[in-house]
Amino acid sequence: MPVEFLGIAATNDGSEVTPRSGASFDKDYTLKLARAHEEYGWDRVLFAYGSGSPDPSPAAAYVAARTDTLQILVAHRPNVSYPTFAAKTFATLDRISDGRLAVHFITGGNDHEQRREGDTLTKDERYDRTREYIRIVKKIWTSHEPFDHAGTHYRFHDFVSDTFPLQQPHPQVSFGGSSPAAYAAGGAEADIYCLWGEPLAQTAEQIASVQAAARAAGRSDVPRIQVAFRPIIAPTEELAWEKAHRTLDRIKARKAGGALSRRHPLTGPQNAGSQRLLAVAAEGERHDRALWTPTAAETGGAGNSTALVGTPETVAQALLDYYDLGVDILSARGYDLLDDAIDFGRYVIPLVREEVAKRDAERAATGARQAS
């Protein structure tokens, strides 16, 4: 099966290891980073969402209008706009990008962060709302006749859009989460289900949970699986591990200065995904071929925070281990955003693509022999 690579469309050069050098939306840097991803073989970049961060949709439109092939994944929280408005926004963005859009719907795993923008629902209520929201958006994208909606969270009458996506039947819907409520919602509605980087055994368990939820929802297909990592690569194993520990020291220094505390609760996270990452970190620093957890432990399991450490060959083989589990979208984001995106694209992506092509050819040959 084909493999895709997802990078980050950061709007400034700041990260866990370095403060940003300018405004939160640095137009030149945003485009420079996106074009580096396009040039070095990445398929898509994520425009993330934060309560005080630049809005991802206009940032994505800016990049889409200035790139040729790079696909865009726009993160969206249902609490920030009505689904009728969001559906038109995304349809317009799909047109601007010539059909390169996917949308990542975020339910929200932290009450405090949600309340920053007036969202006071409980976690289970938020998942219920997200499921209703996605269904409405999909219907607006595909319905050419007016319709009414009377649900738990949304009500409207006689709505029909005059703006439809270029992609048919609609752009891909991405979703993430590691709780039973998340599996149920995403298993039912998502085209892509997103996980954070856990050891292989735990990842296999989560994939099985997502697939079971899809079957329980009556689907004949299952979502594609995406897993996210923070790669730390160098020409030798020794240099890679030296780089990893330098990276950890930089994170600790930023944390000591209070720079990370507003992004994410550094202790006692509410969301199941972060809790799982911290549990993995408590079990040990190193797992499987190259998975390293201190970066997750130091940041409170904040999102994509487990690292893959090693030479390009080692990291590529580690990614292929996940591919063999059924993961066909590999998300990666370095700590020095631009340089790491270039290095990963130059040295890791070609190795993975080459090996995936070999495996696919071997499977095809085996299938042909069995059929003859």
Coordinates of C-alpha atoms in Angstrom, one line a residue:
M1 CA 0.0 0.0 0.0
P2 CA 1.3 3.5 -0.6
V3 CA 2.9 5.4 2.2
E4 CA 2.4 9.1 2.9
F5 CA 4.5 11.6 5.0
L6 CA 2.9 14.4 7.0
G7 CA 5.0 17.3 8.2
I8 CA 4.2 20.5 10.2
A9 CA 3.2 23.8 8.7
A10 CA 4.4 26.0 11.5
T11 CA 3.7 29.7 11.2
N12 CA 6.8 30.7 13.1
D13 CA 10.2 29.2 13.9
G14 CA 9.6 28.5 17.6
S15 CA 9.5 25.0 19.2
E16 CA 10.0 23.3 22.4
V17 CA 13.7 23.9 22.1
T18 CA 13.8 27.5 20.9
P19 CA 11.8 30.7 21.2
R20 CA 10.3 32.2 18.1
S21 CA 12.3 35.0 16.5
G22 CA 9.3 37.1 15.3
A23 CA 5.5 37.3 15.2
S24 CA 3.3 34.3 15.8
F25 CA 2.4 34.4 12.1
D26 CA 5.7 35.0 10.2
K27 CA 4.6 35.0 6.6
D28 CA 8.0 34.4 5.1
Y29 CA 9.0 31.6 7.4
T30 CA 5.6 29.9 7.0
L31 CA 6.1 29.8 3.2
K32 CA 9.7 28.8 3.4
L33 CA 9.0 25.9 5.6
A34 CA 6.1 24.7 3.5
R35 CA 8.1 24.9 0.3
A36 CA 10.9 22.9 2.0
H37 CA 8.4 20.1 2.6
E38 CA 7.3 20.3 -1.0
E39 CA 10.8 20.2 -2.3
Y40 CA 12.0 17.4 -0.2
G41 CA 9.4 14.8 -0.8
W42 CA 6.7 15.3 1.9
D43 CA 3.1 14.7 0.9
R44 CA 1.2 16.9 3.3
V45 CA 1.6 19.4 6.1
L46 CA -0.6 20.0 9.1
F47 CA -1.8 23.5 10.1
A48 CA -2.4 23.0 13.8
Y49 CA -4.9 24.7 16.0
G50 CA -4.4 26.5 19.4
S51 CA -6.7 28.8 21.2
G52 CA -4.4 31.8 20.8
S53 CA -2.5 30.7 17.6
P54 CA -2.9 32.1 14.1
D55 CA -6.0 30.7 12.5
P56 CA -5.1 27.7 10.3
S57 CA -7.5 28.2 7.5
P58 CA -6.2 31.5 6.1
A59 CA -2.7 30.4 6.8
A60 CA -3.4 27.2 4.7
A61 CA -4.9 29.3 1.9
Y62 CA -1.8 31.5 1.8
V63 CA 0.4 28.4 1.4
A64 CA -1.9 26.6 -1.0
A65 CA -1.9 29.6 -3.3
R66 CA 1.9 29.6 -3.4
T67 CA 2.7 25.8 -3.7
D68 CA 2.0 23.4 -6.5
T69 CA 1.7 19.8 -5.1
L70 CA 1.9 20.0 -1.3
Q71 CA -1.3 18.8 0.3
I72 CA -2.7 20.5 3.3
L73 CA -4.3 19.2 6.5
V74 CA -6.2 21.9 8.4
A75 CA -7.0 21.3 12.1
H76 CA -10.4 22.5 13.3
R77 CA -12.2 22.6 16.6
P78 CA -16.0 22.3 16.3
N79 CA -16.6 24.8 19.2
V80 CA -15.2 27.7 17.2
S81 CA -17.7 27.9 14.4
Y82 CA -21.1 26.6 13.3
P83 CA -20.8 23.6 10.9
T84 CA -22.6 25.5 8.1
F85 CA -19.9 28.1 8.1
A86 CA -17.1 25.6 8.5
A87 CA -18.3 23.5 5.6
K88 CA -18.3 26.5 3.2
T89 CA -14.8 27.6 4.5
F90 CA -13.3 24.2 3.8
A91 CA -15.1 23.9 0.4
T92 CA -13.6 27.2 -0.6
L93 CA -10.2 26.2 0.7
D94 CA -10.4 22.9 -1.3
R95 CA -11.0 25.0 -4.4
I96 CA -8.1 27.4 -3.7
S97 CA -5.8 24.4 -3.2
D98 CA -7.0 22.6 -6.4
G99 CA -8.3 19.7 -4.3
R100 CA -5.4 19.3 -1.9
L101 CA -7.3 19.7 1.4
A102 CA -8.0 17.4 4.3
V103 CA -9.6 18.4 7.6
H104 CA -8.5 17.3 11.0
F105 CA -11.4 17.6 13.5
I106 CA -10.2 18.2 17.1
T107 CA -12.6 17.3 19.9
G108 CA -10.3 18.7 22.6
G109 CA -8.8 16.8 25.5
N110 CA -8.2 19.6 28.0
D111 CA -11.0 21.5 29.7
H112 CA -8.9 24.5 30.5
E113 CA -7.8 25.0 26.9
Q114 CA -11.4 24.5 25.6
R115 CA -12.7 27.1 28.0
R116 CA -10.3 29.7 26.7
E117 CA -12.7 29.9 23.7
G118 CA -15.9 29.5 25.7
D119 CA -16.3 25.7 25.4
T120 CA -17.7 24.3 28.7
L121 CA -18.9 20.9 27.5
T122 CA -17.6 17.8 29.2
K123 CA -15.3 15.5 27.3
D124 CA -18.0 13.0 26.4
E125 CA -20.3 15.8 25.3
R126 CA -17.5 17.2 23.1
Y127 CA -17.1 13.8 21.3
D128 CA -20.8 13.6 20.8
R129 CA -20.8 17.1 19.3
T130 CA -17.8 16.4 17.1
R131 CA -19.5 13.3 15.6
E132 CA -22.7 15.4 14.9
Y133 CA -20.5 18.2 13.5
I134 CA -18.6 15.9 11.1
R135 CA -21.9 14.4 9.8
I136 CA -23.3 17.8 9.1
V137 CA -20.2 19.0 7.3
K138 CA -20.1 15.9 5.1
K139 CA -23.8 16.3 4.3
I140 CA -23.3 20.0 3.3
W141 CA -20.4 19.1 1.1
T142 CA -22.5 16.5 -0.8
S143 CA -26.1 17.8 -0.7
H144 CA -27.4 20.0 -3.5
E145 CA -30.9 20.4 -2.0
P146 CA -31.8 22.4 1.1
F147 CA -32.2 20.4 4.3
D148 CA -33.1 20.9 7.9
H149 CA -31.1 19.6 10.9
A150 CA -32.3 19.2 14.5
G151 CA -29.7 17.5 16.6
T152 CA -28.4 17.5 20.1
H153 CA -25.9 20.4 19.5
Y154 CA -27.1 22.1 16.3
R155 CA -30.3 23.2 14.7
F156 CA -30.8 25.0 11.4
H157 CA -33.4 25.1 8.6
D158 CA -33.5 25.1 4.8
F159 CA -29.7 25.2 4.3
V160 CA -27.9 24.5 1.1
S161 CA -24.4 25.6 0.1
D162 CA -23.5 27.1 -3.2
T163 CA -19.8 26.2 -2.6
F164 CA -18.7 22.6 -2.9
P165 CA -15.3 21.0 -2.6
L166 CA -13.4 20.1 -5.7
Q167 CA -12.7 16.6 -4.3
Q168 CA -15.5 14.1 -4.7
P169 CA -17.4 13.1 -2.7
H170 CA -15.5 15.3 -0.3
P171 CA -12.1 16.0 1.3
Q172 CA -10.8 13.4 3.7
V173 CA -11.8 13.7 7.3
S174 CA -9.0 13.2 9.9
F175 CA -9.6 12.4 13.6
G176 CA -7.6 11.5 16.6
G177 CA -7.9 10.3 20.2
S178 CA -7.1 7.3 22.4
S179 CA -10.2 6.9 24.6
P180 CA -13.2 4.6 23.9
A181 CA -15.3 7.7 23.1
A182 CA -12.6 8.7 20.5
Y183 CA -12.5 5.3 19.0
A184 CA -16.3 5.3 18.6
A185 CA -16.5 8.7 17.0
G186 CA -13.5 8.4 14.8
G187 CA -14.1 4.8 13.9
A188 CA -17.5 5.8 12.6
E189 CA -16.7 9.0 10.8
A190 CA -13.0 9.3 10.0
D191 CA -11.2 8.6 6.7
I192 CA -7.9 8.9 8.6
Y193 CA -7.3 8.0 12.3
C194 CA -4.4 9.7 14.0
L195 CA -2.3 8.2 16.8
W196 CA 0.7 9.4 18.7
G197 CA 3.9 7.4 18.7
E198 CA 3.7 4.5 21.1
P199 CA 5.5 1.2 21.1
L200 CA 4.5 -1.3 18.5
A201 CA 2.5 -3.5 20.7
Q202 CA 0.4 -0.7 22.1
T203 CA 0.0 0.8 18.6
A204 CA -1.3 -2.5 17.3
E205 CA -3.9 -2.6 20.2
Q206 CA -5.1 0.9 19.3
I207 CA -5.4 0.0 15.6
A208 CA -7.5 -3.0 16.6
S209 CA -9.7 -0.7 18.7
V210 CA -10.3 1.7 15.8
Q211 CA -11.1 -1.1 13.4
A212 CA -13.5 -2.7 15.9
A213 CA -15.2 0.7 16.3
A214 CA -15.6 1.1 12.6
R215 CA -17.1 -2.3 12.3
A216 CA -19.5 -1.6 15.2
A217 CA -20.6 1.5 13.3
G218 CA -21.6 -0.6 10.4
R219 CA -18.7 0.5 8.1
S220 CA -17.5 -1.9 5.3
D221 CA -14.2 -0.1 5.3
V222 CA -11.8 1.1 8.1
P223 CA -9.9 4.4 8.6
R224 CA -6.4 4.7 7.4
I225 CA -4.0 4.9 10.3
Q226 CA -1.5 7.7 10.9
V227 CA 1.2 7.7 13.6
A228 CA 3.3 10.7 14.7
F229 CA 6.9 10.9 15.9
R230 CA 9.7 13.4 16.6
P231 CA 12.7 12.2 14.6
I232 CA 16.2 12.9 15.8
I233 CA 18.7 11.7 13.2
A234 CA 22.4 12.0 12.6
P235 CA 25.1 10.2 10.5
T236 CA 26.0 7.7 13.2
E237 CA 24.1 6.2 16.1
E238 CA 26.5 7.8 18.6
L239 CA 25.9 11.3 17.1
A240 CA 22.2 10.7 17.0
W241 CA 22.1 9.9 20.7
E242 CA 24.3 12.9 21.5
K243 CA 21.8 15.0 19.6
A244 CA 18.9 13.5 21.4
H245 CA 20.3 14.3 24.8
R246 CA 21.2 17.9 23.7
T247 CA 17.6 18.2 22.5
L248 CA 16.3 17.0 25.9
D249 CA 18.6 19.5 27.7
R250 CA 17.2 22.3 25.5
I251 CA 13.6 21.3 26.3
K252 CA 14.4 21.3 30.0
A253 CA 15.9 24.7 29.8
R254 CA 12.8 26.1 28.0
K255 CA 10.6 24.4 30.6
A256 CA 12.6 25.8 33.5
G257 CA 12.0 29.3 32.1
G258 CA 8.2 28.7 32.0
A259 CA 8.0 28.8 28.2
L260 CA 6.2 25.5 27.9
S261 CA 3.6 25.7 30.6
R262 CA 0.9 27.5 28.7
R263 CA 1.0 25.2 25.7
H264 CA 0.0 22.0 27.6
P265 CA -0.4 20.9 31.2
L266 CA 3.0 19.5 32.1
T267 CA 1.5 17.2 34.8
G268 CA -1.7 15.4 35.2
P269 CA -3.0 15.7 31.6
Q270 CA -6.7 15.0 31.1
N271 CA -6.6 13.4 27.7
A272 CA -6.1 9.7 27.3
G273 CA -3.4 10.1 24.6
S274 CA -1.1 12.1 26.8
Q275 CA -1.8 9.7 29.7
R276 CA -0.8 6.8 27.5
L277 CA 2.5 8.5 26.5
L278 CA 3.4 9.2 30.1
A279 CA 2.6 5.6 31.0
V280 CA 4.9 4.4 28.2
A281 CA 7.6 6.8 29.4
A282 CA 7.3 5.4 33.0
E283 CA 7.9 1.9 31.6
G284 CA 11.3 2.9 30.2
E285 CA 13.2 5.4 28.1
R286 CA 13.8 3.1 25.1
H287 CA 11.3 0.8 23.3
D288 CA 11.5 -1.3 20.2
R289 CA 14.0 -0.3 17.6
A290 CA 14.4 3.4 18.2
L291 CA 11.5 4.9 20.2
W292 CA 12.7 7.2 22.9
T293 CA 10.3 8.6 25.6
P294 CA 12.1 11.3 27.7
T295 CA 10.9 14.0 25.4
A296 CA 7.4 13.0 26.1
A297 CA 7.9 12.7 29.8
E298 CA 9.5 16.2 30.0
T299 CA 6.6 17.9 28.2
G300 CA 3.8 16.0 30.0
G301 CA 3.0 13.9 27.0
A302 CA 2.2 17.0 25.0
G303 CA 0.9 15.8 21.7
N304 CA 3.4 14.4 19.3
S305 CA 6.3 14.1 21.7
T306 CA 7.9 10.7 21.5
A307 CA 11.1 10.5 19.5
L308 CA 12.7 8.1 17.0
V309 CA 16.5 8.3 17.5
G310 CA 19.2 7.0 15.2
T311 CA 20.8 7.1 11.8
P312 CA 18.5 7.7 8.8
E313 CA 18.6 3.9 8.2
T314 CA 17.6 3.1 11.8
V315 CA 14.8 5.6 11.8
A316 CA 13.6 4.4 8.4
Q317 CA 13.5 0.8 9.6
A318 CA 11.6 1.9 12.7
L319 CA 9.0 3.6 10.6
L320 CA 8.7 0.5 8.4
D321 CA 7.9 -1.5 11.6
Y322 CA 4.8 0.7 12.0
Y323 CA 4.1 0.4 8.3
D324 CA 4.0 -3.4 8.7
L325 CA 1.4 -3.0 11.4
G326 CA -0.9 -1.2 8.9
V327 CA 0.2 2.4 9.4
D328 CA 0.4 4.1 6.0
I329 CA 0.6 7.8 7.0
L330 CA 3.8 8.7 8.9
S331 CA 3.8 12.0 10.7
A332 CA 7.1 13.5 11.6
R333 CA 8.2 16.9 13.1
G334 CA 11.7 17.7 14.2
Y335 CA 12.7 20.1 16.9
D336 CA 14.6 22.5 14.6
L337 CA 11.7 22.7 12.2
L338 CA 13.2 23.8 8.9
D339 CA 16.5 22.0 9.1
D340 CA 15.0 18.8 10.4
A341 CA 12.3 18.8 7.7
I342 CA 15.0 19.1 5.0
D343 CA 17.2 16.4 6.6
F344 CA 14.3 14.0 7.1
G345 CA 13.1 14.5 3.6
R346 CA 16.5 14.1 2.1
Y347 CA 17.7 11.1 4.1
V348 CA 14.7 9.2 5.6
I349 CA 11.8 9.5 3.2
P350 CA 13.6 8.0 0.2
L351 CA 14.7 5.0 2.2
V352 CA 11.1 4.3 3.4
R353 CA 9.6 4.8 0.0
E354 CA 12.2 2.5 -1.6
E355 CA 11.5 -0.3 0.9
V356 CA 7.7 0.1 0.7
A357 CA 7.9 -0.2 -3.1
K358 CA 10.0 -3.4 -2.7
R359 CA 7.5 -4.9 -0.3
D360 CA 4.5 -4.0 -2.5
A361 CA 6.2 -5.5 -5.5
E362 CA 6.9 -8.7 -3.5
R363 CA 3.3 -8.9 -2.4
A364 CA 2.1 -8.4 -6.0
A365 CA 4.4 -11.1 -7.2
T366 CA 3.2 -13.5 -4.5
G367 CA -0.4 -12.7 -5.3
A368 CA 0.2 -13.4 -9.0
R369 CA 1.8 -16.7 -8.2
Q370 CA -1.0 -17.8 -6.0
A371 CA -3.6 -16.9 -8.6
S372 CA -1.8 -18.8 -11.4

